[in-house]
């Protein structure tokens, strides 16, 4: 009898300990389209380590890389509805819902990556972060994504004239569709994961992205001509479901914000190294890099501004960005 009683108490104790341990840790989920090791994935993982350490293990993070939870449009819906708590995505798919994200997506608005950093780290960046709230999201951080450029399987691009009639996949945003149209080419928005096979089978001639994406998604295997036109220097955004963020204590909210801020420095460092590495990889694999006449591309972009920078808020933001030295 005594034995059984002891045994039962033992079970009760063990299970209460287990429940206690499970309740003490909330595991949050975050999505990323890129493979493990990519600078955005590593930036978010670092954020996860920091929140775990600074909340003494009360919070932990699982990063689902390689689009395991779906393509960006889908994971944006998942994070908005709270199915997942966090998501690292490009800002372009938000252009239709968070109008302030149009500004950093505009072609040739940022003069350099330094200029972009100054803007996004300052009051305009804060204004863009705030604009995510009505969409049910807290923008925790902006990460680097370098400059996007066009690549294709058909021919080298040296000027806007060479773009004529080519078919490009663009990221899912009307600005990008109009940008390609303004260059005399045709745009097809489609999920990132479909680009490789669409180029391979000739549905499109190419796409547009930075060196690390061109490299890790292996697009260089099917589209060898990479033109360094650098049409946008569009940063990434790391967002959290707002209801999940609001549930945190004020102290934990501070921990999350500071951890996100600390992860930015880490991601930027990893990013710079990855751009150099990816460029070497694609060149060694036979990619032909051209440096087209950029002024022609810049001049062609007026209709994009005329169509998308229409309201006063955006006009002022564009002027503010241009005024940042
Ligand atoms: C990459 C970006 C991804 C994804 C991709 C795309 O540069 O990091 O988040 O948006 O571009 O073109 O779909």
XYZ file of C-alpha atoms and ligand atoms in Angstrom:
338
model
C 0.000 0.000 0.000
C 2.681 2.378 1.083
C 4.581 1.512 -2.054
C 1.609 2.343 -4.268
C 0.988 5.594 -2.426
C 4.605 6.582 -2.847
C 4.468 5.602 -6.482
C 1.329 7.683 -7.070
C 2.769 10.705 -5.279
C 5.824 10.266 -7.439
C 3.746 10.356 -10.603
C 1.784 13.386 -9.398
C 4.993 15.198 -8.561
C 6.631 14.340 -11.862
C 3.644 15.426 -13.904
C 3.246 18.666 -11.964
C 6.912 19.369 -12.577
C 6.419 18.670 -16.271
C 3.377 20.934 -16.447
C 5.305 23.567 -14.520
C 8.218 23.367 -16.946
C 5.964 23.508 -19.994
C 3.969 26.453 -18.678
C 7.109 28.392 -17.869
C 8.214 28.421 -21.484
C 6.243 29.895 -24.338
C 7.605 28.788 -27.686
C 6.984 31.296 -30.462
C 7.101 30.464 -34.166
C 8.760 32.539 -36.867
C 8.792 32.001 -40.635
C 11.387 32.781 -43.297
C 11.453 31.909 -46.979
C 15.255 31.582 -47.043
C 17.358 28.529 -46.184
C 19.089 27.948 -42.883
C 22.266 30.008 -42.648
C 20.888 32.916 -44.731
C 21.547 36.253 -42.954
C 17.862 36.946 -42.209
C 17.377 33.453 -40.752
C 20.490 33.891 -38.616
C 19.394 37.384 -37.523
C 16.060 36.019 -36.298
C 17.738 33.036 -34.614
C 20.002 35.468 -32.773
C 16.902 37.412 -31.657
C 15.547 34.060 -30.362
C 18.702 33.390 -28.356
C 18.576 36.872 -26.846
C 14.945 36.701 -25.742
C 15.529 33.242 -24.266
C 18.539 34.450 -22.314
C 17.009 37.755 -21.212
C 13.633 36.276 -20.144
C 15.508 33.488 -18.329
C 13.989 30.880 -20.590
C 10.362 31.994 -20.289
C 10.301 32.579 -24.063
C 11.932 30.590 -26.827
C 11.760 30.818 -30.597
C 11.481 28.229 -33.355
C 12.526 29.488 -36.769
C 10.878 27.721 -39.715
C 13.209 28.503 -42.619
C 13.047 27.471 -46.292
C 9.361 28.442 -46.642
C 8.321 25.429 -44.527
C 5.232 27.369 -43.442
C 4.481 28.699 -46.932
C 5.274 31.545 -49.297
C 5.434 35.129 -48.018
C 1.878 36.143 -48.945
C 0.555 33.170 -46.939
C 2.818 33.586 -43.930
C 1.892 37.280 -43.770
C -1.739 36.166 -43.348
C -0.644 33.620 -40.714
C 1.169 36.239 -38.642
C -1.650 38.758 -38.997
C -4.197 36.223 -37.758
C -1.919 34.907 -35.005
C -1.401 31.366 -36.346
C 2.313 32.162 -36.042
C 3.710 34.931 -33.862
C 6.589 36.212 -35.984
C 7.660 36.510 -39.603
C 10.645 37.866 -41.515
C 9.613 39.058 -44.960
C 10.340 41.636 -47.613
C 8.380 44.867 -47.311
C 7.182 44.707 -50.933
C 4.233 42.331 -50.252
C 2.988 44.946 -47.755
C 2.850 47.746 -50.347
C -0.895 47.246 -50.858
C -1.825 47.083 -47.144
C 0.670 49.357 -45.364
C 1.000 52.338 -47.682
C 4.069 53.776 -45.914
C 6.060 50.710 -47.105
C 5.740 52.106 -50.629
C 8.412 54.669 -49.796
C 11.400 52.333 -49.260
C 10.247 50.250 -52.259
C 10.437 53.193 -54.665
C 13.074 52.783 -57.386
C 16.280 54.753 -56.914
C 14.959 56.668 -53.891
C 17.818 55.618 -51.630
C 21.164 56.857 -52.941
C 23.126 54.120 -51.202
C 22.844 51.505 -48.465
C 24.247 54.071 -46.019
C 21.466 56.477 -46.965
C 18.900 53.687 -46.481
C 20.337 52.881 -43.023
C 20.178 56.538 -41.954
C 16.556 56.801 -43.059
C 15.354 53.482 -41.626
C 17.216 53.994 -38.313
C 15.678 57.459 -37.877
C 12.219 59.070 -37.560
C 11.068 57.964 -41.037
C 11.855 54.360 -40.112
C 9.820 54.838 -36.914
C 6.945 56.249 -38.947
C 7.010 53.159 -41.195
C 7.161 50.840 -38.168
C 4.127 52.551 -36.609
C 2.170 52.129 -39.838
C 2.209 48.332 -39.403
C 0.036 48.521 -36.258
C -3.363 48.986 -37.952
C -2.510 45.837 -39.951
C -2.308 43.939 -36.642
C 1.482 43.833 -36.597
C 4.396 45.234 -34.654
C 7.429 45.870 -36.867
C 10.328 44.901 -34.621
C 13.242 45.447 -36.994
C 14.391 46.238 -40.503
C 17.089 43.998 -41.931
C 19.387 44.518 -44.915
C 18.549 43.079 -48.311
C 21.034 45.073 -50.408
C 19.967 46.195 -53.861
C 17.697 44.294 -56.234
C 18.766 43.969 -59.884
C 17.407 42.222 -62.989
C 18.704 38.895 -64.291
C 17.587 36.823 -67.227
C 18.392 33.783 -69.350
C 18.068 35.526 -72.733
C 20.696 38.265 -73.109
C 23.034 40.632 -71.294
C 21.440 43.957 -70.317
C 23.525 47.080 -70.905
C 20.771 49.683 -71.230
C 17.009 50.108 -70.852
C 16.637 49.281 -74.561
C 17.869 45.735 -73.851
C 14.963 45.218 -71.422
C 12.390 45.602 -74.212
C 9.904 42.732 -74.334
C 11.601 40.519 -71.727
C 9.391 38.745 -69.179
C 10.380 39.092 -65.537
C 8.996 37.614 -62.357
C 8.589 40.391 -59.805
C 7.930 40.281 -56.100
C 4.200 40.638 -55.345
C 3.724 44.417 -55.417
C 2.150 46.748 -57.991
C 5.134 49.088 -57.769
C 7.361 46.365 -59.149
C 4.872 45.552 -61.914
C 4.802 49.220 -62.943
C 8.572 49.542 -62.672
C 9.074 46.723 -65.166
C 6.403 48.141 -67.488
C 8.155 51.531 -67.387
C 11.282 49.779 -68.654
C 9.432 48.310 -71.636
C 9.394 44.770 -70.229
C 6.603 42.525 -68.888
C 6.123 41.650 -65.256
C 4.541 38.564 -63.706
C 4.205 38.649 -59.928
C 4.596 35.129 -58.518
C 5.750 33.421 -55.304
C 9.497 33.146 -54.819
C 9.432 29.344 -54.771
C 8.085 29.172 -58.343
C 10.764 31.339 -59.947
C 13.414 28.691 -60.667
C 11.133 26.338 -62.594
C 9.386 29.227 -64.364
C 12.699 30.456 -65.736
C 13.804 26.938 -66.560
C 10.659 26.165 -68.540
C 10.666 29.577 -70.239
C 7.429 30.910 -68.694
C 9.575 33.951 -67.842
C 13.032 35.118 -68.965
C 14.198 36.090 -65.509
C 13.557 37.847 -62.244
C 15.064 40.520 -59.988
C 16.841 40.130 -56.683
C 20.015 40.687 -54.692
C 23.125 38.448 -54.967
C 22.389 36.274 -51.893
C 18.894 35.368 -53.174
C 20.141 34.865 -56.762
C 22.748 32.536 -55.294
C 20.863 30.565 -52.614
C 17.695 30.063 -54.692
C 20.041 28.855 -57.487
C 18.491 31.195 -60.032
C 21.978 31.750 -61.488
C 21.831 28.189 -62.819
C 18.959 29.081 -65.148
C 19.485 32.852 -65.729
C 23.138 33.720 -66.316
C 22.884 37.414 -67.239
C 22.850 39.594 -64.117
C 22.617 43.368 -64.751
C 23.685 45.534 -61.814
C 20.978 48.165 -62.338
C 20.259 48.230 -58.562
C 16.708 49.516 -58.944
C 15.678 49.269 -55.282
C 17.454 49.130 -51.939
C 14.459 47.679 -50.142
C 14.995 46.438 -46.586
C 13.318 43.419 -45.035
C 10.970 43.637 -42.062
C 10.696 41.393 -38.988
C 7.121 41.550 -37.731
C 5.234 40.190 -34.729
C 1.522 39.594 -34.301
C 0.291 42.640 -32.366
C -2.039 40.749 -30.026
C 0.843 38.436 -29.075
C 3.110 41.436 -28.484
C 0.450 43.240 -26.423
C 0.147 40.171 -24.200
C 3.783 40.554 -23.075
C 4.496 42.441 -19.865
C 5.983 45.926 -20.434
C 9.373 44.565 -19.296
C 9.197 41.684 -21.778
C 8.126 44.073 -24.550
C 11.307 46.044 -23.871
C 13.350 42.833 -23.948
C 11.838 41.879 -27.338
C 12.421 45.350 -28.792
C 16.004 45.511 -27.578
C 16.730 41.964 -28.785
C 15.366 42.888 -32.220
C 17.551 45.986 -32.262
C 20.597 43.953 -31.276
C 19.835 41.415 -34.001
C 19.955 44.181 -36.631
C 23.658 44.804 -36.027
C 24.310 41.072 -36.296
C 22.256 40.686 -39.489
C 23.957 43.660 -41.180
C 27.363 42.175 -40.506
C 26.312 38.765 -41.845
C 24.649 40.423 -44.824
C 27.747 42.293 -45.983
C 29.791 39.081 -45.847
C 27.113 37.074 -47.667
C 26.844 39.571 -50.562
C 30.561 39.233 -51.246
C 30.458 35.441 -50.915
C 27.395 35.037 -53.148
C 28.848 37.250 -55.844
C 31.948 35.037 -55.929
C 29.845 31.858 -56.063
C 27.687 33.017 -58.972
C 30.660 34.382 -60.923
C 32.558 31.137 -60.463
C 29.473 29.312 -61.759
C 29.498 31.396 -64.945
C 27.111 34.281 -64.247
C 27.839 37.246 -66.516
C 27.553 40.517 -64.613
C 27.006 43.717 -66.578
C 26.897 47.291 -65.283
C 24.199 48.943 -67.380
C 23.755 52.663 -67.945
C 21.928 53.419 -64.696
C 20.809 56.924 -65.642
C 18.546 55.480 -68.329
C 16.857 53.304 -65.689
C 16.501 56.236 -63.294
C 14.975 58.473 -65.979
C 12.421 55.806 -66.918
C 10.964 55.697 -63.384
C 8.950 58.930 -63.436
C 5.607 57.186 -64.213
C 6.098 54.922 -61.184
C 6.392 57.938 -58.882
C 3.490 59.704 -60.612
C 1.229 56.707 -60.068
C 2.238 55.616 -56.563
C 3.285 58.792 -54.768
C -0.053 60.542 -54.921
C -1.182 61.399 -51.410
C 0.325 64.094 -49.204
C 1.694 61.684 -46.581
C 3.763 59.814 -49.152
C 4.883 63.000 -50.937
C 6.194 64.384 -47.667
C 7.891 61.107 -46.783
C 9.659 61.032 -50.151
C 10.830 64.623 -49.675
C 11.979 63.769 -46.135
C 13.962 60.781 -47.398
C 15.604 62.898 -50.092
C 16.560 65.496 -47.459
C 18.426 62.949 -45.316
C 22.124 63.383 -45.999
C 14.354 38.312 -51.225
C 13.745 38.540 -49.878
C 12.684 37.512 -49.605
C 11.674 37.425 -50.745
C 12.363 37.356 -52.083
C 11.398 37.485 -53.255
O 15.319 39.293 -51.485
O 14.725 38.426 -48.888
O 12.079 37.804 -48.387
O 10.808 38.514 -50.686
O 13.347 38.367 -52.218
O 11.763 38.084 -54.254
O 10.272 36.956 -53.168
